[in-house]
Coordinates of C-alpha atoms (C1' of nucleotides) in Angstrom, one line a residue:
Chain A
M1 CA 278.2 -9.2 -56.8
Q2 CA 278.2 -7.6 -60.0
I3 CA 276.8 -4.4 -61.1
T4 CA 274.9 -4.7 -64.4
A5 CA 273.9 -1.6 -66.4
S6 CA 270.3 -1.7 -65.6
D7 CA 271.1 -1.4 -62.0
F8 CA 271.8 2.3 -62.5
D9 CA 268.3 2.9 -63.9
P10 CA 266.6 2.9 -60.4
V11 CA 269.2 4.8 -58.7
F12 CA 269.1 7.8 -61.2
A13 CA 265.4 7.6 -61.5
A14 CA 265.4 8.0 -57.7
L15 CA 267.8 11.0 -57.5
A16 CA 265.6 12.7 -60.2
D17 CA 263.0 14.0 -57.8
H18 CA 263.5 16.9 -55.6
T19 CA 261.7 15.5 -52.6
R20 CA 263.7 12.4 -52.9
R21 CA 266.9 13.8 -53.0
D22 CA 265.9 16.0 -49.8
I23 CA 265.1 12.8 -48.0
V24 CA 268.4 11.2 -49.0
R25 CA 270.1 14.3 -47.5
R26 CA 268.0 14.5 -44.3
A27 CA 268.5 10.6 -43.8
I28 CA 272.3 11.0 -43.8
S29 CA 272.4 13.0 -40.6
A30 CA 269.0 12.4 -39.1
E31 CA 267.1 9.4 -38.0
E32 CA 263.5 10.0 -38.8
G33 CA 260.4 7.9 -39.1
I34 CA 258.3 8.3 -42.2
L35 CA 255.9 10.5 -40.3
E36 CA 258.5 12.8 -39.2
L37 CA 259.9 13.0 -42.6
A38 CA 256.4 13.6 -44.1
S39 CA 256.0 16.7 -41.7
H40 CA 258.9 18.4 -43.9
Y41 CA 257.0 18.2 -47.1
P42 CA 253.8 19.9 -48.6
M43 CA 252.3 16.7 -49.5
S44 CA 250.4 13.6 -47.9
F45 CA 252.1 11.1 -45.6
A46 CA 251.1 8.3 -48.2
A47 CA 253.0 10.5 -51.0
V48 CA 256.1 10.7 -48.9
Q49 CA 255.9 7.1 -48.0
K50 CA 256.0 6.2 -51.8
H51 CA 259.1 8.3 -52.1
V52 CA 260.7 6.5 -49.7
A53 CA 259.6 3.1 -51.2
V54 CA 261.1 4.1 -54.3
L55 CA 264.4 5.2 -52.4
E56 CA 264.5 1.7 -50.8
R57 CA 264.0 -0.1 -54.1
A58 CA 266.8 1.7 -55.5
G59 CA 268.9 0.8 -52.4
L60 CA 269.6 4.2 -51.6
I61 CA 268.1 4.1 -48.1
T62 CA 267.2 1.3 -45.7
K63 CA 264.6 1.3 -43.1
H64 CA 265.1 0.0 -39.5
R65 CA 262.7 -0.5 -36.6
I66 CA 263.5 1.8 -33.5
G67 CA 260.5 1.5 -31.0
R68 CA 257.4 1.8 -33.0
R69 CA 258.9 3.6 -35.7
R70 CA 260.9 2.7 -38.8
V71 CA 263.7 5.1 -39.1
V72 CA 265.4 5.9 -42.6
R73 CA 268.9 5.7 -43.1
T74 CA 270.8 6.6 -46.3
N75 CA 273.0 4.0 -48.0
L76 CA 276.2 5.7 -48.8
E77 CA 277.1 2.6 -51.1
A78 CA 274.4 3.1 -53.6
L79 CA 275.3 6.9 -53.9
L80 CA 278.9 5.9 -54.6
I81 CA 277.8 3.4 -57.3
A82 CA 276.2 6.4 -59.1
R83 CA 279.2 8.6 -58.7
R84 CA 281.4 5.8 -59.9
L85 CA 279.7 5.7 -63.2
L86 CA 280.1 9.7 -63.5
D87 CA 283.9 9.2 -62.5
Q88 CA 284.1 6.7 -65.6
Y89 CA 282.5 9.1 -68.0
E90 CA 285.0 11.7 -66.8
A91 CA 287.9 9.3 -67.4
L92 CA 286.5 8.6 -70.8
W93 CA 286.5 12.3 -71.3
L94 CA 290.0 12.8 -70.4
A95 CA 291.1 9.8 -72.4
Q96 CA 289.7 11.4 -75.4
I97 CA 291.2 14.6 -74.6
G98 CA 294.7 12.8 -74.6
R99 CA 293.7 11.3 -77.9
M100 CA 293.1 14.7 -79.6
D101 CA 296.3 15.9 -78.1
E102 CA 298.1 13.3 -79.8
L103 CA 296.4 14.2 -83.0
I104 CA 297.6 17.4 -82.8
A105 CA 301.0 16.4 -82.0
E106 CA 300.8 14.3 -85.1
R107 CA 299.9 17.1 -87.4
A108 CA 302.4 19.4 -85.8
G109 CA 304.9 16.9 -86.9
A110 CA 303.3 17.0 -90.5
V111 CA 303.6 20.6 -90.7
G112 CA 305.0 21.8 -94.0
T113 CA 304.1 18.6 -95.8
V114 CA 301.4 18.8 -98.4
E115 CA 297.8 17.8 -97.2
T116 CA 297.8 14.2 -96.4
K117 CA 294.6 12.8 -98.1
E118 CA 292.1 12.0 -95.4
S119 CA 289.6 9.5 -96.5
K120 CA 286.7 10.4 -94.1
R121 CA 283.6 8.4 -94.3
Chain B
M1 CA 274.6 31.4 -63.1
Q2 CA 273.2 29.9 -60.0
I3 CA 272.5 26.2 -59.9
T4 CA 268.8 25.6 -58.5
A5 CA 267.7 22.3 -57.0
S6 CA 265.4 21.5 -59.7
D7 CA 268.0 21.7 -62.2
F8 CA 269.0 18.4 -61.0
D9 CA 265.6 16.7 -61.9
P10 CA 266.3 16.5 -65.7
V11 CA 269.9 15.6 -65.6
F12 CA 269.2 12.6 -63.1
A13 CA 266.1 11.8 -65.1
A14 CA 268.1 11.6 -68.4
L15 CA 270.7 9.5 -66.8
A16 CA 268.0 7.1 -65.7
D17 CA 267.8 5.5 -69.0
H18 CA 270.2 2.6 -70.3
T19 CA 270.1 3.9 -73.8
R20 CA 270.5 7.5 -72.9
R21 CA 273.5 6.8 -70.7
D22 CA 275.0 4.7 -73.7
I23 CA 274.5 7.7 -76.1
V24 CA 276.4 10.0 -73.5
R25 CA 279.1 7.4 -73.5
R26 CA 279.5 7.4 -77.3
A27 CA 279.2 10.9 -77.7
I28 CA 282.2 11.3 -75.4
S29 CA 284.6 9.7 -77.8
A30 CA 282.6 9.8 -81.1
E31 CA 281.2 12.3 -83.2
E32 CA 278.0 10.7 -84.7
G33 CA 274.8 11.9 -86.3
I34 CA 271.6 11.0 -84.8
L35 CA 271.2 8.4 -87.8
E36 CA 274.6 6.8 -86.9
L37 CA 273.6 6.6 -83.3
A38 CA 270.4 5.1 -84.1
S39 CA 271.9 2.1 -85.9
H40 CA 273.4 0.9 -82.5
Y41 CA 270.1 0.6 -80.7
P42 CA 267.0 -1.8 -81.2
M43 CA 264.6 0.9 -81.9
S44 CA 263.4 3.2 -84.4
F45 CA 265.2 6.5 -85.5
A46 CA 262.6 8.6 -84.0
A47 CA 262.8 6.9 -80.6
V48 CA 266.6 7.5 -80.6
Q49 CA 265.9 11.2 -81.7
K50 CA 263.6 11.5 -78.5
H51 CA 266.3 10.4 -76.3
V52 CA 268.8 12.7 -77.8
A53 CA 266.3 15.5 -77.2
V54 CA 265.8 14.6 -73.6
L55 CA 269.8 14.7 -73.2
E56 CA 269.9 18.1 -74.9
R57 CA 267.1 19.6 -72.7
A58 CA 269.0 18.2 -69.6
G59 CA 272.3 19.9 -70.9
L60 CA 274.1 16.6 -71.1
I61 CA 274.9 16.9 -74.8
T62 CA 274.9 19.4 -77.6
K63 CA 274.4 19.2 -81.4
H64 CA 276.6 20.7 -83.9
R65 CA 276.2 20.9 -87.7
I66 CA 278.9 19.1 -89.6
G67 CA 278.1 18.8 -93.1
R68 CA 274.6 17.8 -93.5
R69 CA 274.6 15.8 -90.3
R70 CA 274.2 17.3 -86.7
V71 CA 276.8 15.4 -84.5
V72 CA 276.2 14.9 -80.9
R73 CA 278.8 15.8 -78.2
T74 CA 278.4 15.2 -74.4
N75 CA 278.7 18.2 -72.3
L76 CA 281.1 17.1 -69.5
E77 CA 280.0 20.3 -67.4
A78 CA 276.6 18.7 -66.8
L79 CA 278.0 15.4 -65.7
L80 CA 280.3 17.1 -63.2
I81 CA 277.1 19.1 -62.0
A82 CA 275.5 15.8 -61.0
R83 CA 278.9 14.5 -59.6
R84 CA 279.3 17.5 -57.3
L85 CA 275.8 16.7 -55.9
L86 CA 276.9 13.0 -54.9
D87 CA 280.1 14.6 -53.6
Q88 CA 278.1 16.8 -51.3
Y89 CA 276.1 14.0 -50.0
E90 CA 279.4 12.0 -49.5
A91 CA 280.7 15.1 -47.5
L92 CA 277.7 15.2 -45.5
W93 CA 278.0 11.5 -44.6
L94 CA 281.7 11.8 -43.7
A95 CA 280.6 14.8 -41.4
Q96 CA 278.1 12.6 -39.7
I97 CA 280.6 10.1 -39.1
G98 CA 282.8 12.7 -37.7
R99 CA 279.9 13.6 -35.3
M100 CA 279.5 10.0 -34.3
D101 CA 283.0 9.7 -33.5
E102 CA 282.9 12.7 -31.3
L103 CA 280.1 11.2 -29.4
I104 CA 281.9 7.9 -28.9
A105 CA 285.0 9.9 -27.6
E106 CA 282.6 12.0 -25.2
R107 CA 281.4 8.6 -23.9
A108 CA 284.8 6.9 -23.5
G109 CA 286.0 10.1 -21.7
A110 CA 283.0 10.0 -19.4
V111 CA 284.2 6.4 -18.3
G112 CA 286.3 7.6 -15.8
T113 CA 289.4 7.6 -18.2
V114 CA 291.6 10.7 -18.4
E115 CA 291.0 11.1 -22.2
T116 CA 291.3 14.8 -23.2
K117 CA 288.1 15.8 -25.0
E118 CA 289.0 17.2 -28.3
S119 CA 286.8 20.1 -29.4
K120 CA 286.9 19.6 -33.3
R121 CA 286.3 22.3 -35.8
Chain C
dC1 C1' 243.6 -6.4 -23.4
dG2 C1' 242.4 -2.5 -26.0
dC3 C1' 243.6 1.5 -27.9
dT4 C1' 246.3 4.3 -31.0
dC5 C1' 250.5 5.6 -33.2
dG6 C1' 252.9 4.6 -37.0
dT7 C1' 253.2 2.2 -41.1
dA8 C1' 251.8 -0.2 -45.1
dC9 C1' 248.9 -0.9 -49.0
dA10 C1' 245.0 -0.6 -52.7
dA11 C1' 242.4 2.1 -55.8
dC12 C1' 242.0 5.9 -58.5
dC13 C1' 243.3 10.3 -61.3
dG14 C1' 245.8 13.3 -64.2
dT15 C1' 250.0 13.6 -66.6
dA16 C1' 254.6 12.2 -68.5
dT17 C1' 257.4 8.8 -70.7
dC18 C1' 258.7 5.4 -74.2
dG19 C1' 257.9 3.4 -78.0
dT20 C1' 255.5 3.3 -82.8
dT21 C1' 254.4 5.4 -87.6
dG22 C1' 253.8 9.0 -90.7
dT23 C1' 254.6 13.4 -92.6
dA24 C1' 257.3 17.9 -93.2
dT25 C1' 261.6 20.7 -93.1
dC26 C1' 266.1 21.8 -94.2
dG27 C1' 270.6 21.9 -96.4
dG28 C1' 274.1 19.6 -99.9
dT29 C1' 275.1 17.4 -103.9
dG30 C1' 274.6 16.2 -108.8
Chain D
dC1 C1' 266.7 23.5 -109.5
dA2 C1' 265.7 18.7 -108.1
dC3 C1' 266.5 15.4 -105.5
dC4 C1' 267.8 12.9 -101.5
dG5 C1' 270.1 12.3 -97.2
dA6 C1' 269.3 13.7 -92.3
dT7 C1' 266.7 15.5 -89.2
dA8 C1' 262.5 17.4 -86.9
dC9 C1' 257.9 16.8 -85.2
dA10 C1' 253.0 15.4 -84.6
dA11 C1' 249.9 12.1 -83.4
dC12 C1' 249.0 8.1 -80.9
dG13 C1' 248.9 3.9 -77.7
dA14 C1' 250.7 1.4 -73.5
dT15 C1' 252.7 1.9 -69.5
dA16 C1' 254.9 4.3 -65.5
dC17 C1' 254.8 8.2 -62.2
dG18 C1' 253.4 11.4 -58.4
dG19 C1' 249.7 12.7 -56.1
dT20 C1' 245.3 11.7 -53.6
dT21 C1' 241.9 9.3 -50.2
dG22 C1' 240.5 5.4 -47.6
dT23 C1' 241.2 1.2 -45.3
dA24 C1' 244.0 -2.5 -42.7
dC25 C1' 247.7 -4.3 -40.0
dG26 C1' 251.2 -4.6 -36.3
dA27 C1' 253.6 -3.3 -32.3
dG28 C1' 253.9 -0.7 -27.9
dC29 C1' 251.8 2.1 -24.0
dG30 C1' 248.4 2.3 -20.5

DNA sequence: CGCTCGTACAACCGTATCGTTGTATCGGTG
DNA sequence: CACCGATACAACGATACGGTTGTACGAGCG
């Protein structure tokens, strides 16, 4: 399956909320139902439920029946997809630094010569 | 300076938009003014300007005067802060896996085998 | 079988966001 | 200094978001 650019939108949007990030964190190491989750936050049960729904739509968590509850588990895959994008940016950055170094090296070679004419935009 | 949890909100929120992610990407390797940036996107100049403002508020980019333009540069630091959070989640995940392995080992040990129980970290 | 625990979902409200257009400002260039 | 290239900002409308309350459903327990 191919990851399209717009797939990142819901993931980052989901992570842009403090409460949702905390749910992700909790759901890594615990297996709580929505009701248990909700007890940690100063908002209604329904509000937490909505946050869980956002996270689920983003693929960051999944729900599984256990007894009469539906426990929430975070899906590492989605987190890694987000991280991969940040890694790409970092790689681009490093490549750019490399290019700058090249330029500097070039200039160093040109030292002493009379200003080469730059035709900048 | 200390990073508080709410500092992540604007960063992830800023990254939750396709156009803004593209601006971040461009601003890594190019030095364009807002007007030049805007030429790449199917929206008004003012809209792009707003996106840039969002990115700037999130600390993801900075603006610098060059001649009569204000060129946009992405700030790797902010990107790394976001990545660091994802790394933390991954570490939590791995720790959790470790804990599960322990449990499994314990059970295996309980099945009459002579397995030495490891008390990890 | 019926109750109730846990969850889902709809309706609503206030505010934020994303786009638009129009106007104001700021700094170089001629 | 006058002009114009480049940016900033205000106002507006449509839509999305984050919270609330209230109601409905479905699965286990007694």
